[in-house]
């Protein structure tokens, strides 16, 4: 089985970024043991303008076709007709579904390569060792960020945007627990323009910033987020409610979030 999504309200960023996820089953396991994924920015998924990056969109439908966790491959069978029908649906369908399908097949193939490499690794080292090291990688990232936190102080920063909105962030450090709270309260409400950033984009910016504070060669992973509690008020431009448009949130607002975080730090 392979799944596909781009929905900004369910873990996506903006609609041209399509994520393909493949569960990895191992012999003797009824449930997936791993998941592999690939994300590709597609040339077009519909919307008001070719390229699916319309400058003046005000609702998500104007930015293209939304895909919310759709099964792309079912038990080895590519559901091509269903996927093409989805790409051709809605107010502003994809302009070139055949190209989308070719790119999706490439993403399925990329995942298949990852799946093969994981199985090879398990065959070589044993599942117990592979799972242990996957946890070690995250534990090490968590510890690295906790060490950084003890050197930080409380801080706050407000970053005004040139469209009149603002990103506000407060960082509260708990040195005893070696943890921190990142609070975006005070950030502007969701906008009528498309500078809203989905929660996934805001979390990625937080992950990125705290990874850059670690002066060590660690891989980027979710362990970096374990010491952090992130508060993103619902209905704000960093946690918008549907059908808010989001296409510039991924490319413009994301860098402003990192700037605000560095300002607070």
PDB file of C-alpha atoms in Angstrom:
ATOM      1  CA  UNK A   1       0.000   0.000   0.000  1.00  0.00           C
ATOM      2  CA  UNK A   2       1.080   3.581  -0.707  1.00  0.00           C
ATOM      3  CA  UNK A   3      -0.638   6.760   0.480  1.00  0.00           C
ATOM      4  CA  UNK A   4      -0.551  10.309  -0.883  1.00  0.00           C
ATOM      5  CA  UNK A   5      -1.398  13.706   0.615  1.00  0.00           C
ATOM      6  CA  UNK A   6      -0.843  17.436   0.192  1.00  0.00           C
ATOM      7  CA  UNK A   7      -3.595  18.811   2.467  1.00  0.00           C
ATOM      8  CA  UNK A   8      -2.146  21.731   4.495  1.00  0.00           C
ATOM      9  CA  UNK A   9      -4.679  21.031   7.252  1.00  0.00           C
ATOM     10  CA  UNK A  10      -3.439  17.451   7.668  1.00  0.00           C
ATOM     11  CA  UNK A  11       0.342  17.756   7.689  1.00  0.00           C
ATOM     12  CA  UNK A  12       0.914  19.281   4.252  1.00  0.00           C
ATOM     13  CA  UNK A  13       2.648  22.592   3.505  1.00  0.00           C
ATOM     14  CA  UNK A  14       1.199  24.040   0.302  1.00  0.00           C
ATOM     15  CA  UNK A  15      -0.606  22.133  -2.414  1.00  0.00           C
ATOM     16  CA  UNK A  16       2.210  21.673  -5.000  1.00  0.00           C
ATOM     17  CA  UNK A  17       4.187  19.797  -2.306  1.00  0.00           C
ATOM     18  CA  UNK A  18       2.867  16.245  -2.552  1.00  0.00           C
ATOM     19  CA  UNK A  19       3.955  13.662   0.011  1.00  0.00           C
ATOM     20  CA  UNK A  20       3.961   9.927  -0.734  1.00  0.00           C
ATOM     21  CA  UNK A  21       4.153   7.513   2.222  1.00  0.00           C
ATOM     22  CA  UNK A  22       4.855   3.773   2.040  1.00  0.00           C
ATOM     23  CA  UNK A  23       4.445   1.533   5.108  1.00  0.00           C
ATOM     24  CA  UNK A  24       7.215  -1.050   5.458  1.00  0.00           C
ATOM     25  CA  UNK A  25       6.075  -4.521   6.499  1.00  0.00           C
ATOM     26  CA  UNK A  26       8.547  -7.159   7.635  1.00  0.00           C
ATOM     27  CA  UNK A  27       8.017 -10.908   7.735  1.00  0.00           C
ATOM     28  CA  UNK A  28       6.226 -11.978  10.890  1.00  0.00           C
ATOM     29  CA  UNK A  29       4.789  -8.509  11.581  1.00  0.00           C
ATOM     30  CA  UNK A  30       1.104  -7.778  10.973  1.00  0.00           C
ATOM     31  CA  UNK A  31       1.596  -3.998  11.383  1.00  0.00           C
ATOM     32  CA  UNK A  32       4.068  -1.717   9.561  1.00  0.00           C
ATOM     33  CA  UNK A  33       7.438  -1.582  11.342  1.00  0.00           C
ATOM     34  CA  UNK A  34       8.674   1.529   9.500  1.00  0.00           C
ATOM     35  CA  UNK A  35       7.338   4.166   7.132  1.00  0.00           C
ATOM     36  CA  UNK A  36       9.289   5.712   4.278  1.00  0.00           C
ATOM     37  CA  UNK A  37       8.254   8.948   2.601  1.00  0.00           C
ATOM     38  CA  UNK A  38       9.156  11.329  -0.185  1.00  0.00           C
ATOM     39  CA  UNK A  39       7.921  14.842  -0.818  1.00  0.00           C
ATOM     40  CA  UNK A  40       8.120  16.491  -4.218  1.00  0.00           C
ATOM     41  CA  UNK A  41       7.117  19.960  -5.385  1.00  0.00           C
ATOM     42  CA  UNK A  42       4.967  19.309  -8.466  1.00  0.00           C
ATOM     43  CA  UNK A  43       4.927  21.683 -11.433  1.00  0.00           C
ATOM     44  CA  UNK A  44       1.158  22.189 -11.149  1.00  0.00           C
ATOM     45  CA  UNK A  45      -1.777  20.845  -9.140  1.00  0.00           C
ATOM     46  CA  UNK A  46      -4.406  23.261 -10.449  1.00  0.00           C
ATOM     47  CA  UNK A  47      -5.464  26.571  -8.951  1.00  0.00           C
ATOM     48  CA  UNK A  48      -6.020  30.049 -10.348  1.00  0.00           C
ATOM     49  CA  UNK A  49      -2.656  30.275 -12.125  1.00  0.00           C
ATOM     50  CA  UNK A  50      -0.307  27.744 -13.772  1.00  0.00           C
ATOM     51  CA  UNK A  51       2.201  26.463 -11.224  1.00  0.00           C
ATOM     52  CA  UNK A  52      -0.337  26.544  -8.368  1.00  0.00           C
ATOM     53  CA  UNK A  53       1.280  29.555  -6.656  1.00  0.00           C
ATOM     54  CA  UNK A  54      -1.391  32.236  -7.256  1.00  0.00           C
ATOM     55  CA  UNK A  55      -0.368  35.563  -5.690  1.00  0.00           C
ATOM     56  CA  UNK A  56      -3.904  36.680  -4.849  1.00  0.00           C
ATOM     57  CA  UNK A  57      -5.652  33.508  -3.661  1.00  0.00           C
ATOM     58  CA  UNK A  58      -7.958  33.955  -0.668  1.00  0.00           C
ATOM     59  CA  UNK A  59      -9.151  30.376  -0.138  1.00  0.00           C
ATOM     60  CA  UNK A  60      -7.492  26.993  -0.466  1.00  0.00           C
ATOM     61  CA  UNK A  61      -9.682  25.871  -3.416  1.00  0.00           C
ATOM     62  CA  UNK A  62      -8.096  28.603  -5.554  1.00  0.00           C
ATOM     63  CA  UNK A  63      -4.660  27.034  -5.026  1.00  0.00           C
ATOM     64  CA  UNK A  64      -5.401  23.625  -6.560  1.00  0.00           C
ATOM     65  CA  UNK A  65      -6.536  20.104  -5.780  1.00  0.00           C
ATOM     66  CA  UNK A  66      -6.435  18.981  -2.131  1.00  0.00           C
ATOM     67  CA  UNK A  67      -5.388  15.386  -1.444  1.00  0.00           C
ATOM     68  CA  UNK A  68      -6.154  14.225   2.088  1.00  0.00           C
ATOM     69  CA  UNK A  69      -4.560  10.834   2.767  1.00  0.00           C
ATOM     70  CA  UNK A  70      -5.635   8.991  -0.378  1.00  0.00           C
ATOM     71  CA  UNK A  71      -4.583   5.426  -1.169  1.00  0.00           C
ATOM     72  CA  UNK A  72      -2.422   5.619  -4.288  1.00  0.00           C
ATOM     73  CA  UNK A  73      -1.420   1.941  -4.407  1.00  0.00           C
ATOM     74  CA  UNK A  74      -3.693  -0.740  -2.974  1.00  0.00           C
ATOM     75  CA  UNK A  75      -2.034  -4.112  -2.344  1.00  0.00           C
ATOM     76  CA  UNK A  76       0.374  -3.549  -5.253  1.00  0.00           C
ATOM     77  CA  UNK A  77      -2.271  -2.123  -7.625  1.00  0.00           C
ATOM     78  CA  UNK A  78      -1.695   1.482  -8.774  1.00  0.00           C
ATOM     79  CA  UNK A  79      -5.039   3.288  -8.504  1.00  0.00           C
ATOM     80  CA  UNK A  80      -4.225   5.458 -11.517  1.00  0.00           C
ATOM     81  CA  UNK A  81      -7.802   6.067 -12.759  1.00  0.00           C
ATOM     82  CA  UNK A  82      -8.938   7.173  -9.285  1.00  0.00           C
ATOM     83  CA  UNK A  83      -5.922   9.453  -8.836  1.00  0.00           C
ATOM     84  CA  UNK A  84      -6.357  11.072 -12.263  1.00  0.00           C
ATOM     85  CA  UNK A  85     -10.056  11.613 -11.494  1.00  0.00           C
ATOM     86  CA  UNK A  86      -9.093  13.360  -8.248  1.00  0.00           C
ATOM     87  CA  UNK A  87      -6.529  15.548 -10.033  1.00  0.00           C
ATOM     88  CA  UNK A  88      -9.190  16.493 -12.598  1.00  0.00           C
ATOM     89  CA  UNK A  89     -11.787  17.354  -9.939  1.00  0.00           C
ATOM     90  CA  UNK A  90     -12.822  20.534  -8.169  1.00  0.00           C
ATOM     91  CA  UNK A  91     -13.081  24.165  -9.151  1.00  0.00           C
ATOM     92  CA  UNK A  92      -9.502  24.502 -10.446  1.00  0.00           C
ATOM     93  CA  UNK A  93      -8.198  21.047 -11.511  1.00  0.00           C
ATOM     94  CA  UNK A  94      -4.624  20.100 -12.353  1.00  0.00           C
ATOM     95  CA  UNK A  95      -3.498  21.265 -15.804  1.00  0.00           C
ATOM     96  CA  UNK A  96      -1.411  18.176 -16.552  1.00  0.00           C
ATOM     97  CA  UNK A  97      -2.512  15.069 -14.596  1.00  0.00           C
ATOM     98  CA  UNK A  98      -0.304  12.824 -16.776  1.00  0.00           C
ATOM     99  CA  UNK A  99       2.772  14.718 -15.560  1.00  0.00           C
ATOM    100  CA  UNK A 100       1.548  14.491 -11.950  1.00  0.00           C
ATOM    101  CA  UNK A 101       1.146  10.721 -12.356  1.00  0.00           C
ATOM    102  CA  UNK A 102       4.660  10.357 -13.804  1.00  0.00           C
ATOM    103  CA  UNK A 103       6.068  12.300 -10.827  1.00  0.00           C
ATOM    104  CA  UNK A 104       4.003  10.261  -8.355  1.00  0.00           C
ATOM    105  CA  UNK A 105       5.360   7.058  -9.898  1.00  0.00           C
ATOM    106  CA  UNK A 106       8.888   8.436  -9.375  1.00  0.00           C
ATOM    107  CA  UNK A 107       8.023   9.110  -5.710  1.00  0.00           C
ATOM    108  CA  UNK A 108       6.619   5.573  -5.326  1.00  0.00           C
ATOM    109  CA  UNK A 109       9.897   4.271  -6.798  1.00  0.00           C
ATOM    110  CA  UNK A 110      11.960   6.433  -4.418  1.00  0.00           C
ATOM    111  CA  UNK A 111      10.021   4.987  -1.480  1.00  0.00           C
ATOM    112  CA  UNK A 112      10.484   1.469  -2.858  1.00  0.00           C
ATOM    113  CA  UNK A 113      14.256   2.038  -2.892  1.00  0.00           C
ATOM    114  CA  UNK A 114      14.102   3.196   0.733  1.00  0.00           C
ATOM    115  CA  UNK A 115      12.020   0.174   1.661  1.00  0.00           C
ATOM    116  CA  UNK A 116      14.541  -2.186   0.018  1.00  0.00           C
ATOM    117  CA  UNK A 117      17.463  -0.508   1.818  1.00  0.00           C
ATOM    118  CA  UNK A 118      15.668  -0.768   5.184  1.00  0.00           C
ATOM    119  CA  UNK A 119      14.972  -4.476   4.637  1.00  0.00           C
ATOM    120  CA  UNK A 120      18.619  -4.979   3.655  1.00  0.00           C
ATOM    121  CA  UNK A 121      19.744  -3.193   6.828  1.00  0.00           C
ATOM    122  CA  UNK A 122      17.426  -5.327   8.992  1.00  0.00           C
ATOM    123  CA  UNK A 123      18.710  -8.487   7.287  1.00  0.00           C
ATOM    124  CA  UNK A 124      22.311  -7.438   7.991  1.00  0.00           C
ATOM    125  CA  UNK A 125      22.057  -6.144  11.582  1.00  0.00           C
ATOM    126  CA  UNK A 126      18.788  -7.583  12.912  1.00  0.00           C
ATOM    127  CA  UNK A 127      15.594  -5.668  13.659  1.00  0.00           C
ATOM    128  CA  UNK A 128      16.413  -5.163  17.339  1.00  0.00           C
ATOM    129  CA  UNK A 129      19.675  -3.364  16.535  1.00  0.00           C
ATOM    130  CA  UNK A 130      18.126  -1.182  13.786  1.00  0.00           C
ATOM    131  CA  UNK A 131      15.240  -0.105  16.042  1.00  0.00           C
ATOM    132  CA  UNK A 132      17.661   0.565  18.900  1.00  0.00           C
ATOM    133  CA  UNK A 133      19.807   2.839  16.723  1.00  0.00           C
ATOM    134  CA  UNK A 134      16.756   4.677  15.372  1.00  0.00           C
ATOM    135  CA  UNK A 135      15.896   5.449  18.999  1.00  0.00           C
ATOM    136  CA  UNK A 136      19.537   6.328  19.822  1.00  0.00           C
ATOM    137  CA  UNK A 137      19.531   8.913  17.012  1.00  0.00           C
ATOM    138  CA  UNK A 138      16.437  10.579  18.485  1.00  0.00           C
ATOM    139  CA  UNK A 139      17.634  10.309  22.089  1.00  0.00           C
ATOM    140  CA  UNK A 140      20.941  11.897  21.114  1.00  0.00           C
ATOM    141  CA  UNK A 141      19.156  14.761  19.315  1.00  0.00           C
ATOM    142  CA  UNK A 142      16.932  15.295  22.362  1.00  0.00           C
ATOM    143  CA  UNK A 143      19.926  15.385  24.712  1.00  0.00           C
ATOM    144  CA  UNK A 144      21.803  17.766  22.372  1.00  0.00           C
ATOM    145  CA  UNK A 145      18.882  20.229  22.382  1.00  0.00           C
ATOM    146  CA  UNK A 146      18.440  19.898  26.172  1.00  0.00           C
ATOM    147  CA  UNK A 147      22.112  20.836  26.630  1.00  0.00           C
ATOM    148  CA  UNK A 148      21.598  23.909  24.423  1.00  0.00           C
ATOM    149  CA  UNK A 149      18.481  24.939  26.380  1.00  0.00           C
ATOM    150  CA  UNK A 150      20.461  25.250  29.630  1.00  0.00           C
ATOM    151  CA  UNK A 151      22.453  28.062  27.973  1.00  0.00           C
ATOM    152  CA  UNK A 152      19.373  29.986  26.827  1.00  0.00           C
ATOM    153  CA  UNK A 153      17.427  32.738  28.567  1.00  0.00           C
ATOM    154  CA  UNK A 154      13.768  33.711  28.330  1.00  0.00           C
ATOM    155  CA  UNK A 155      13.067  35.949  25.371  1.00  0.00           C
ATOM    156  CA  UNK A 156      10.345  37.445  23.210  1.00  0.00           C
ATOM    157  CA  UNK A 157      10.231  39.035  19.799  1.00  0.00           C
ATOM    158  CA  UNK A 158       7.642  40.596  17.518  1.00  0.00           C
ATOM    159  CA  UNK A 159       8.358  40.591  13.806  1.00  0.00           C
ATOM    160  CA  UNK A 160       6.181  42.986  11.769  1.00  0.00           C
ATOM    161  CA  UNK A 161       5.466  41.840   8.213  1.00  0.00           C
ATOM    162  CA  UNK A 162       5.166  44.310   5.366  1.00  0.00           C
ATOM    163  CA  UNK A 163       1.503  43.395   4.857  1.00  0.00           C
ATOM    164  CA  UNK A 164       0.520  44.704   8.300  1.00  0.00           C
ATOM    165  CA  UNK A 165       0.492  41.335  10.091  1.00  0.00           C
ATOM    166  CA  UNK A 166       2.938  40.321  12.815  1.00  0.00           C
ATOM    167  CA  UNK A 167       4.548  37.168  14.179  1.00  0.00           C
ATOM    168  CA  UNK A 168       4.984  37.233  17.929  1.00  0.00           C
ATOM    169  CA  UNK A 169       6.861  34.580  19.874  1.00  0.00           C
ATOM    170  CA  UNK A 170       7.790  34.144  23.524  1.00  0.00           C
ATOM    171  CA  UNK A 171      10.356  31.561  24.622  1.00  0.00           C
ATOM    172  CA  UNK A 172      10.198  30.438  28.266  1.00  0.00           C
ATOM    173  CA  UNK A 173      13.132  28.351  29.466  1.00  0.00           C
ATOM    174  CA  UNK A 174      12.890  25.815  32.283  1.00  0.00           C
ATOM    175  CA  UNK A 175      16.548  25.243  33.180  1.00  0.00           C
ATOM    176  CA  UNK A 176      15.754  22.648  35.878  1.00  0.00           C
ATOM    177  CA  UNK A 177      13.851  20.454  33.431  1.00  0.00           C
ATOM    178  CA  UNK A 178      16.080  21.459  30.501  1.00  0.00           C
ATOM    179  CA  UNK A 179      12.950  22.197  28.470  1.00  0.00           C
ATOM    180  CA  UNK A 180      11.440  25.224  26.761  1.00  0.00           C
ATOM    181  CA  UNK A 181       8.027  26.533  25.805  1.00  0.00           C
ATOM    182  CA  UNK A 182       7.690  28.324  22.485  1.00  0.00           C
ATOM    183  CA  UNK A 183       4.498  30.395  22.501  1.00  0.00           C
ATOM    184  CA  UNK A 184       3.219  32.150  19.379  1.00  0.00           C
ATOM    185  CA  UNK A 185       0.341  33.899  21.205  1.00  0.00           C
ATOM    186  CA  UNK A 186      -0.006  37.483  19.984  1.00  0.00           C
ATOM    187  CA  UNK A 187       0.598  36.493  16.362  1.00  0.00           C
ATOM    188  CA  UNK A 188      -1.933  37.991  13.933  1.00  0.00           C
ATOM    189  CA  UNK A 189      -5.178  36.177  13.224  1.00  0.00           C
ATOM    190  CA  UNK A 190      -5.374  34.240   9.973  1.00  0.00           C
ATOM    191  CA  UNK A 191      -5.162  36.522   6.970  1.00  0.00           C
ATOM    192  CA  UNK A 192      -7.478  37.067   4.008  1.00  0.00           C
ATOM    193  CA  UNK A 193      -4.312  36.821   1.859  1.00  0.00           C
ATOM    194  CA  UNK A 194      -2.273  33.616   1.362  1.00  0.00           C
ATOM    195  CA  UNK A 195       0.508  34.289   3.902  1.00  0.00           C
ATOM    196  CA  UNK A 196      -1.040  31.863   6.403  1.00  0.00           C
ATOM    197  CA  UNK A 197       1.373  29.074   7.350  1.00  0.00           C
ATOM    198  CA  UNK A 198      -0.070  25.656   8.289  1.00  0.00           C
ATOM    199  CA  UNK A 199       0.970  24.232  11.664  1.00  0.00           C
ATOM    200  CA  UNK A 200       3.346  21.789   9.922  1.00  0.00           C
ATOM    201  CA  UNK A 201       5.315  24.730   8.478  1.00  0.00           C
ATOM    202  CA  UNK A 202       5.507  26.455  11.869  1.00  0.00           C
ATOM    203  CA  UNK A 203       6.709  23.240  13.545  1.00  0.00           C
ATOM    204  CA  UNK A 204       9.307  22.744  10.810  1.00  0.00           C
ATOM    205  CA  UNK A 205      10.633  26.266  11.457  1.00  0.00           C
ATOM    206  CA  UNK A 206      10.907  25.540  15.211  1.00  0.00           C
ATOM    207  CA  UNK A 207      12.677  22.227  14.482  1.00  0.00           C
ATOM    208  CA  UNK A 208      15.069  23.940  12.069  1.00  0.00           C
ATOM    209  CA  UNK A 209      15.988  26.773  14.464  1.00  0.00           C
ATOM    210  CA  UNK A 210      16.693  24.510  17.435  1.00  0.00           C
ATOM    211  CA  UNK A 211      18.698  22.116  15.242  1.00  0.00           C
ATOM    212  CA  UNK A 212      20.917  25.048  14.162  1.00  0.00           C
ATOM    213  CA  UNK A 213      21.699  25.784  17.823  1.00  0.00           C
ATOM    214  CA  UNK A 214      23.315  22.352  18.190  1.00  0.00           C
ATOM    215  CA  UNK A 215      26.992  22.610  17.269  1.00  0.00           C
ATOM    216  CA  UNK A 216      27.308  18.942  16.438  1.00  0.00           C
ATOM    217  CA  UNK A 217      26.884  16.770  13.347  1.00  0.00           C
ATOM    218  CA  UNK A 218      23.498  15.232  14.200  1.00  0.00           C
ATOM    219  CA  UNK A 219      20.843  14.270  11.641  1.00  0.00           C
ATOM    220  CA  UNK A 220      17.685  16.363  11.698  1.00  0.00           C
ATOM    221  CA  UNK A 221      14.962  14.366  13.459  1.00  0.00           C
ATOM    222  CA  UNK A 222      11.949  14.549  15.779  1.00  0.00           C
ATOM    223  CA  UNK A 223      14.132  14.031  18.858  1.00  0.00           C
ATOM    224  CA  UNK A 224      15.048  17.742  18.589  1.00  0.00           C
ATOM    225  CA  UNK A 225      11.419  18.618  19.390  1.00  0.00           C
ATOM    226  CA  UNK A 226      11.026  16.405  22.488  1.00  0.00           C
ATOM    227  CA  UNK A 227      12.250  19.064  24.966  1.00  0.00           C
ATOM    228  CA  UNK A 228       9.990  21.710  23.404  1.00  0.00           C
ATOM    229  CA  UNK A 229       6.351  22.564  24.002  1.00  0.00           C
ATOM    230  CA  UNK A 230       5.012  24.641  21.112  1.00  0.00           C
ATOM    231  CA  UNK A 231       1.863  26.745  21.474  1.00  0.00           C
ATOM    232  CA  UNK A 232       0.288  27.950  18.212  1.00  0.00           C
ATOM    233  CA  UNK A 233      -3.120  29.567  18.784  1.00  0.00           C
ATOM    234  CA  UNK A 234      -5.900  28.137  16.603  1.00  0.00           C
ATOM    235  CA  UNK A 235      -7.189  30.603  14.032  1.00  0.00           C
ATOM    236  CA  UNK A 236      -3.889  32.506  13.944  1.00  0.00           C
ATOM    237  CA  UNK A 237      -1.913  32.925  10.715  1.00  0.00           C
ATOM    238  CA  UNK A 238       0.366  30.067  11.905  1.00  0.00           C
ATOM    239  CA  UNK A 239      -2.545  27.698  12.604  1.00  0.00           C
ATOM    240  CA  UNK A 240      -5.287  28.797  10.195  1.00  0.00           C
ATOM    241  CA  UNK A 241      -8.733  27.250   9.885  1.00  0.00           C
ATOM    242  CA  UNK A 242      -9.947  26.033   6.487  1.00  0.00           C
ATOM    243  CA  UNK A 243     -10.497  27.351   3.886  1.00  0.00           C
ATOM    244  CA  UNK A 244      -7.655  29.839   4.489  1.00  0.00           C
ATOM    245  CA  UNK A 245      -5.213  30.120   1.570  1.00  0.00           C
ATOM    246  CA  UNK A 246      -1.635  29.142   2.430  1.00  0.00           C
ATOM    247  CA  UNK A 247       0.563  29.153  -0.671  1.00  0.00           C
ATOM    248  CA  UNK A 248       2.932  31.931   0.522  1.00  0.00           C
ATOM    249  CA  UNK A 249       3.047  30.556   4.083  1.00  0.00           C
ATOM    250  CA  UNK A 250       5.475  27.858   3.026  1.00  0.00           C
ATOM    251  CA  UNK A 251       7.896  30.102   1.138  1.00  0.00           C
ATOM    252  CA  UNK A 252       7.586  33.542   2.765  1.00  0.00           C
ATOM    253  CA  UNK A 253       6.102  33.226   6.258  1.00  0.00           C
ATOM    254  CA  UNK A 254       8.346  30.270   7.162  1.00  0.00           C
ATOM    255  CA  UNK A 255      11.481  32.422   6.940  1.00  0.00           C
ATOM    256  CA  UNK A 256       9.760  35.129   8.999  1.00  0.00           C
ATOM    257  CA  UNK A 257       8.994  32.535  11.710  1.00  0.00           C
ATOM    258  CA  UNK A 258      12.692  31.570  11.862  1.00  0.00           C
ATOM    259  CA  UNK A 259      13.652  35.257  12.046  1.00  0.00           C
ATOM    260  CA  UNK A 260      11.206  35.834  14.902  1.00  0.00           C
ATOM    261  CA  UNK A 261      12.592  32.796  16.767  1.00  0.00           C
ATOM    262  CA  UNK A 262      16.194  33.962  16.337  1.00  0.00           C
ATOM    263  CA  UNK A 263      15.097  37.402  17.538  1.00  0.00           C
ATOM    264  CA  UNK A 264      13.591  35.894  20.689  1.00  0.00           C
ATOM    265  CA  UNK A 265      16.713  33.777  21.237  1.00  0.00           C
TER     266      UNK A 265
END
